[in-house]
Amino acid sequence: MTEQPAQPVRRRRCYLVRHGHVDYFDASGRPLDPRSVALSAKGVAQAQALGQVLAHTPFDRAVCSDYPRTRQTLDQLLGGRVQPVEERAGFREIRAGRLREIPREYLHREVAHAYQLADRPDAAFLRGEPWAAFRQRVLGSFQQLLEAPDWNALLLVSHDAVNRILLAWACGAGLGALAAFEQDPACLNIVDIDMAGPQVLRAYIRTLNYSAYDPAKATIDQTVMEHVHASIDPRRLLA
């Protein structure tokens, strides 16, 4: 019996980007609807800086969530080039619960350290969407992209927690690893994925949390969730 030749290995590249800076609270400190917030002027500038880095990088497909801030970031990255864009609800950010329902004495722990709590039994993000269900949603949406044979270079613009799920998947880790993958606004991650037909063989993280506007992170010292916590005015949560 002749041995069948092994299926050739195909290396594909995902340029995984978090959207630029947005304000999640208004000028008076009240929370805004995270589904509709747009990039701030700072966020536009951050995305433009990364767009200059990627200006000569070809993409076969460009995908983002269906929230305005990811589409705005993606448009800045494409910089006017003609490229069809797909918006996919499966890559929406994890849904938070109501901050006003978290007792004030637990706010710092549950907000600033939200990712450290993700692997606890029945854990949910800020008492909202369960982490296990969120992980299933994100990885299911990404698997759909991997099953499509029509790309070698994918630009995917999504959200902080979405990116962390995909980075943890790339290195074979679970929800307990999410806190390690800090994702600053408009950051770039590059992940290579080896596949044999529809089967994923292995993945390599080549670039992690690169911020074109501050590559040395000189102006970035807080974590993403520490920054969110610092923006909360507990008095306004009940207003």
Tab-separated table of C-alpha atoms in Angstrom:
chain	number	residue	atom	x	y	z
A	1	MET	CA	0.000	0.000	0.000
A	2	THR	CA	1.402	3.375	-1.022
A	3	GLU	CA	1.552	6.025	1.667
A	4	GLN	CA	-0.535	9.094	0.922
A	5	PRO	CA	1.505	12.313	0.773
A	6	ALA	CA	1.112	14.565	3.799
A	7	GLN	CA	-1.154	17.555	3.324
A	8	PRO	CA	0.945	20.700	2.771
A	9	VAL	CA	1.215	23.109	5.669
A	10	ARG	CA	-0.125	26.591	5.039
A	11	ARG	CA	1.060	29.501	7.180
A	12	ARG	CA	-1.477	32.283	7.601
A	13	ARG	CA	-1.015	35.610	9.370
A	14	CYS	CA	-3.500	37.519	11.517
A	15	TYR	CA	-2.863	41.197	12.260
A	16	LEU	CA	-4.877	41.526	15.445
A	17	VAL	CA	-5.568	45.112	16.541
A	18	ARG	CA	-7.414	46.684	19.424
A	19	HIS	CA	-9.441	49.832	18.658
A	20	GLY	CA	-8.081	53.246	19.583
A	21	HIS	CA	-8.856	55.245	22.699
A	22	VAL	CA	-12.468	55.992	23.599
A	23	ASP	CA	-14.094	57.710	26.567
A	24	TYR	CA	-16.396	55.329	28.450
A	25	PHE	CA	-17.646	58.088	30.763
A	26	ASP	CA	-19.013	61.535	29.946
A	27	ALA	CA	-17.639	64.805	31.303
A	28	SER	CA	-19.718	64.446	34.470
A	29	GLY	CA	-18.492	60.909	35.151
A	30	ARG	CA	-21.608	59.031	34.066
A	31	PRO	CA	-21.037	55.762	32.132
A	32	LEU	CA	-21.730	55.896	28.383
A	33	ASP	CA	-23.250	53.057	26.373
A	34	PRO	CA	-20.163	51.024	25.372
A	35	ARG	CA	-21.946	49.739	22.280
A	36	SER	CA	-22.054	53.164	20.651
A	37	VAL	CA	-19.015	55.116	21.888
A	38	ALA	CA	-16.793	56.504	19.134
A	39	LEU	CA	-13.049	57.070	18.976
A	40	SER	CA	-11.803	60.148	20.762
A	41	ALA	CA	-9.418	62.536	19.001
A	42	LYS	CA	-6.617	60.697	20.805
A	43	GLY	CA	-7.959	57.374	19.525
A	44	VAL	CA	-8.015	58.618	15.929
A	45	ALA	CA	-4.403	59.791	16.234
A	46	GLN	CA	-3.383	56.425	17.719
A	47	ALA	CA	-5.013	54.533	14.866
A	48	GLN	CA	-3.407	56.825	12.305
A	49	ALA	CA	0.025	56.157	13.827
A	50	LEU	CA	-0.499	52.404	13.450
A	51	GLY	CA	-1.882	52.961	9.951
A	52	GLN	CA	1.455	54.467	8.949
A	53	VAL	CA	3.223	51.330	10.202
A	54	LEU	CA	0.886	49.090	8.201
A	55	ALA	CA	0.677	51.347	5.135
A	56	HIS	CA	2.465	48.886	2.844
A	57	THR	CA	1.142	45.691	4.416
A	58	PRO	CA	-1.270	43.814	2.119
A	59	PHE	CA	-4.426	42.259	3.567
A	60	ASP	CA	-6.625	39.657	1.912
A	61	ARG	CA	-9.485	40.279	4.315
A	62	ALA	CA	-10.382	43.080	6.737
A	63	VAL	CA	-12.749	42.259	9.602
A	64	CYS	CA	-13.982	44.158	12.655
A	65	SER	CA	-16.772	43.960	15.198
A	66	ASP	CA	-19.997	45.820	14.512
A	67	TYR	CA	-19.263	48.506	17.113
A	68	PRO	CA	-18.384	51.986	15.771
A	69	ARG	CA	-14.966	52.220	17.429
A	70	THR	CA	-13.562	49.162	15.686
A	71	ARG	CA	-14.840	50.221	12.269
A	72	GLN	CA	-13.411	53.726	12.770
A	73	THR	CA	-10.049	52.229	13.736
A	74	LEU	CA	-10.100	49.886	10.757
A	75	ASP	CA	-10.849	52.760	8.379
A	76	GLN	CA	-7.828	54.648	9.701
A	77	LEU	CA	-5.611	51.573	9.287
A	78	LEU	CA	-6.686	51.059	5.687
A	79	GLY	CA	-5.875	54.674	4.949
A	80	GLY	CA	-8.141	55.011	1.929
A	81	ARG	CA	-7.093	51.803	0.191
A	82	VAL	CA	-9.875	49.919	-1.592
A	83	GLN	CA	-10.629	46.937	0.644
A	84	PRO	CA	-13.962	45.255	1.423
A	85	VAL	CA	-14.710	45.357	5.153
A	86	GLU	CA	-16.715	42.770	7.092
A	87	GLU	CA	-18.413	43.564	10.387
A	88	ARG	CA	-19.031	40.542	12.625
A	89	ALA	CA	-21.072	40.631	15.819
A	90	GLY	CA	-19.191	37.609	17.152
A	91	PHE	CA	-16.202	39.849	17.838
A	92	ARG	CA	-18.100	42.314	20.028
A	93	GLU	CA	-16.495	43.189	23.350
A	94	ILE	CA	-17.555	41.203	26.396
A	95	ARG	CA	-20.723	42.660	27.896
A	96	ALA	CA	-20.367	44.219	31.328
A	97	GLY	CA	-23.085	44.294	33.953
A	98	ARG	CA	-24.234	47.493	35.627
A	99	LEU	CA	-21.461	49.131	37.609
A	100	ARG	CA	-23.983	50.555	40.063
A	101	GLU	CA	-24.907	47.003	41.076
A	102	ILE	CA	-21.354	46.305	42.286
A	103	PRO	CA	-21.009	47.323	45.952
A	104	ARG	CA	-18.567	50.191	46.322
A	105	GLU	CA	-16.224	48.153	48.520
A	106	TYR	CA	-15.836	45.613	45.668
A	107	LEU	CA	-15.372	48.097	42.820
A	108	HIS	CA	-11.571	48.120	42.833
A	109	ARG	CA	-11.260	44.350	43.007
A	110	GLU	CA	-13.889	43.582	40.384
A	111	VAL	CA	-12.942	46.346	37.925
A	112	ALA	CA	-9.196	46.915	38.246
A	113	HIS	CA	-8.559	43.164	38.543
A	114	ALA	CA	-11.374	41.889	36.333
A	115	TYR	CA	-9.103	39.678	34.220
A	116	GLN	CA	-7.563	37.986	37.259
A	117	LEU	CA	-11.054	36.734	38.149
A	118	ALA	CA	-11.902	35.308	34.706
A	119	ASP	CA	-11.061	31.660	35.426
A	120	ARG	CA	-13.142	31.354	38.585
A	121	PRO	CA	-16.165	29.021	38.441
A	122	ASP	CA	-19.137	30.772	36.838
A	123	ALA	CA	-17.104	34.004	36.499
A	124	ALA	CA	-18.694	36.893	34.603
A	125	PHE	CA	-17.178	40.195	33.452
A	126	LEU	CA	-18.276	42.922	35.882
A	127	ARG	CA	-21.270	40.701	36.737
A	128	GLY	CA	-22.394	40.677	33.096
A	129	GLU	CA	-21.542	38.200	30.333
A	130	PRO	CA	-20.054	34.902	31.591
A	131	TRP	CA	-16.426	34.440	30.588
A	132	ALA	CA	-16.937	30.870	29.387
A	133	ALA	CA	-19.751	31.889	27.042
A	134	PHE	CA	-17.738	34.851	25.775
A	135	ARG	CA	-14.739	32.641	25.033
A	136	GLN	CA	-16.952	30.234	23.107
A	137	ARG	CA	-18.435	33.097	21.068
A	138	VAL	CA	-15.086	34.618	20.137
A	139	LEU	CA	-13.356	31.350	19.280
A	140	GLY	CA	-16.389	30.211	17.284
A	141	SER	CA	-16.261	33.387	15.211
A	142	PHE	CA	-12.517	33.035	14.694
A	143	GLN	CA	-12.918	29.408	13.661
A	144	GLN	CA	-15.307	30.537	10.927
A	145	LEU	CA	-12.564	32.778	9.572
A	146	LEU	CA	-10.019	29.953	9.740
A	147	GLU	CA	-12.362	27.690	7.781
A	148	ALA	CA	-12.494	30.195	4.917
A	149	PRO	CA	-9.738	29.355	2.416
A	150	ASP	CA	-9.632	32.769	0.714
A	151	TRP	CA	-7.004	34.564	2.794
A	152	ASN	CA	-3.394	34.412	3.896
A	153	ALA	CA	-3.232	37.811	5.625
A	154	LEU	CA	-6.140	38.891	7.824
A	155	LEU	CA	-6.595	42.287	9.484
A	156	LEU	CA	-8.894	41.850	12.485
A	157	VAL	CA	-9.792	44.905	14.568
A	158	SER	CA	-11.627	44.093	17.758
A	159	HIS	CA	-11.525	44.736	21.491
A	160	ASP	CA	-9.382	44.286	24.570
A	161	ALA	CA	-10.986	41.104	25.911
A	162	VAL	CA	-11.516	39.647	22.426
A	163	ASN	CA	-7.816	39.985	21.663
A	164	ARG	CA	-6.871	38.403	24.986
A	165	ILE	CA	-9.034	35.379	24.241
A	166	LEU	CA	-7.363	34.914	20.844
A	167	LEU	CA	-3.856	35.390	22.242
A	168	ALA	CA	-4.514	32.876	25.008
A	169	TRP	CA	-5.818	30.447	22.377
A	170	ALA	CA	-2.673	30.954	20.292
A	171	CYS	CA	-0.435	29.834	23.142
A	172	GLY	CA	-2.731	27.058	24.343
A	173	ALA	CA	-3.761	28.796	27.555
A	174	GLY	CA	-7.143	29.226	29.186
A	175	LEU	CA	-9.021	32.047	30.851
A	176	GLY	CA	-6.464	32.202	33.648
A	177	ALA	CA	-3.923	33.678	31.222
A	178	LEU	CA	-6.002	36.671	30.119
A	179	ALA	CA	-4.534	39.084	32.651
A	180	ALA	CA	-1.043	38.597	31.197
A	181	PHE	CA	-1.962	39.857	27.715
A	182	GLU	CA	-2.254	43.599	28.254
A	183	GLN	CA	-3.870	45.345	25.256
A	184	ASP	CA	-3.307	49.074	25.033
A	185	PRO	CA	-5.459	51.239	22.737
A	186	ALA	CA	-4.675	50.802	19.014
A	187	CYS	CA	-2.139	48.082	19.758
A	188	LEU	CA	-0.953	45.540	17.196
A	189	ASN	CA	-0.475	41.813	17.688
A	190	ILE	CA	0.759	39.517	14.922
A	191	VAL	CA	-0.130	35.828	15.087
A	192	ASP	CA	0.969	33.221	12.550
A	193	ILE	CA	-1.123	30.072	12.275
A	194	ASP	CA	0.033	26.859	10.602
A	195	MET	CA	-2.768	24.811	9.088
A	196	ALA	CA	-3.087	21.554	7.190
A	197	GLY	CA	-6.361	21.903	5.343
A	198	PRO	CA	-8.939	22.926	7.974
A	199	GLN	CA	-6.804	21.681	10.882
A	200	VAL	CA	-4.839	24.108	13.038
A	201	LEU	CA	-1.415	22.648	13.752
A	202	ARG	CA	0.215	25.413	15.757
A	203	ALA	CA	0.301	29.163	16.296
A	204	TYR	CA	3.087	31.670	16.894
A	205	ILE	CA	2.767	35.090	18.532
A	206	ARG	CA	5.271	37.260	16.644
A	207	THR	CA	4.260	40.686	17.952
A	208	LEU	CA	2.414	41.494	21.162
A	209	ASN	CA	0.755	44.773	22.248
A	210	TYR	CA	2.826	47.044	19.999
A	211	SER	CA	1.669	50.677	20.254
A	212	ALA	CA	2.968	52.749	17.338
A	213	TYR	CA	2.360	56.042	19.178
A	214	ASP	CA	4.485	54.926	22.162
A	215	PRO	CA	6.569	51.834	21.345
A	216	ALA	CA	8.534	51.984	24.627
A	217	LYS	CA	5.327	52.428	26.699
A	218	ALA	CA	6.901	55.476	28.331
A	219	THR	CA	3.511	57.140	28.868
A	220	ILE	CA	1.617	53.926	29.660
A	221	ASP	CA	1.834	52.606	33.204
A	222	GLN	CA	-1.713	51.674	34.207
A	223	THR	CA	-3.339	48.499	32.963
A	224	VAL	CA	-6.454	48.823	30.815
A	225	MET	CA	-8.763	47.954	33.694
A	226	GLU	CA	-6.884	50.110	36.213
A	227	HIS	CA	-7.526	53.017	33.858
A	228	VAL	CA	-11.237	52.137	33.684
A	229	HIS	CA	-11.444	51.961	37.467
A	230	ALA	CA	-9.676	55.311	37.844
A	231	SER	CA	-12.293	56.890	35.555
A	232	ILE	CA	-15.232	55.794	37.720
A	233	ASP	CA	-16.909	58.305	40.002
A	234	PRO	CA	-18.975	56.086	42.346
A	235	ARG	CA	-21.250	59.031	43.162
A	236	ARG	CA	-22.298	59.237	39.509
A	237	LEU	CA	-23.156	55.548	39.257
A	238	LEU	CA	-26.276	56.097	41.309
A	239	ALA	CA	-27.265	59.368	39.646
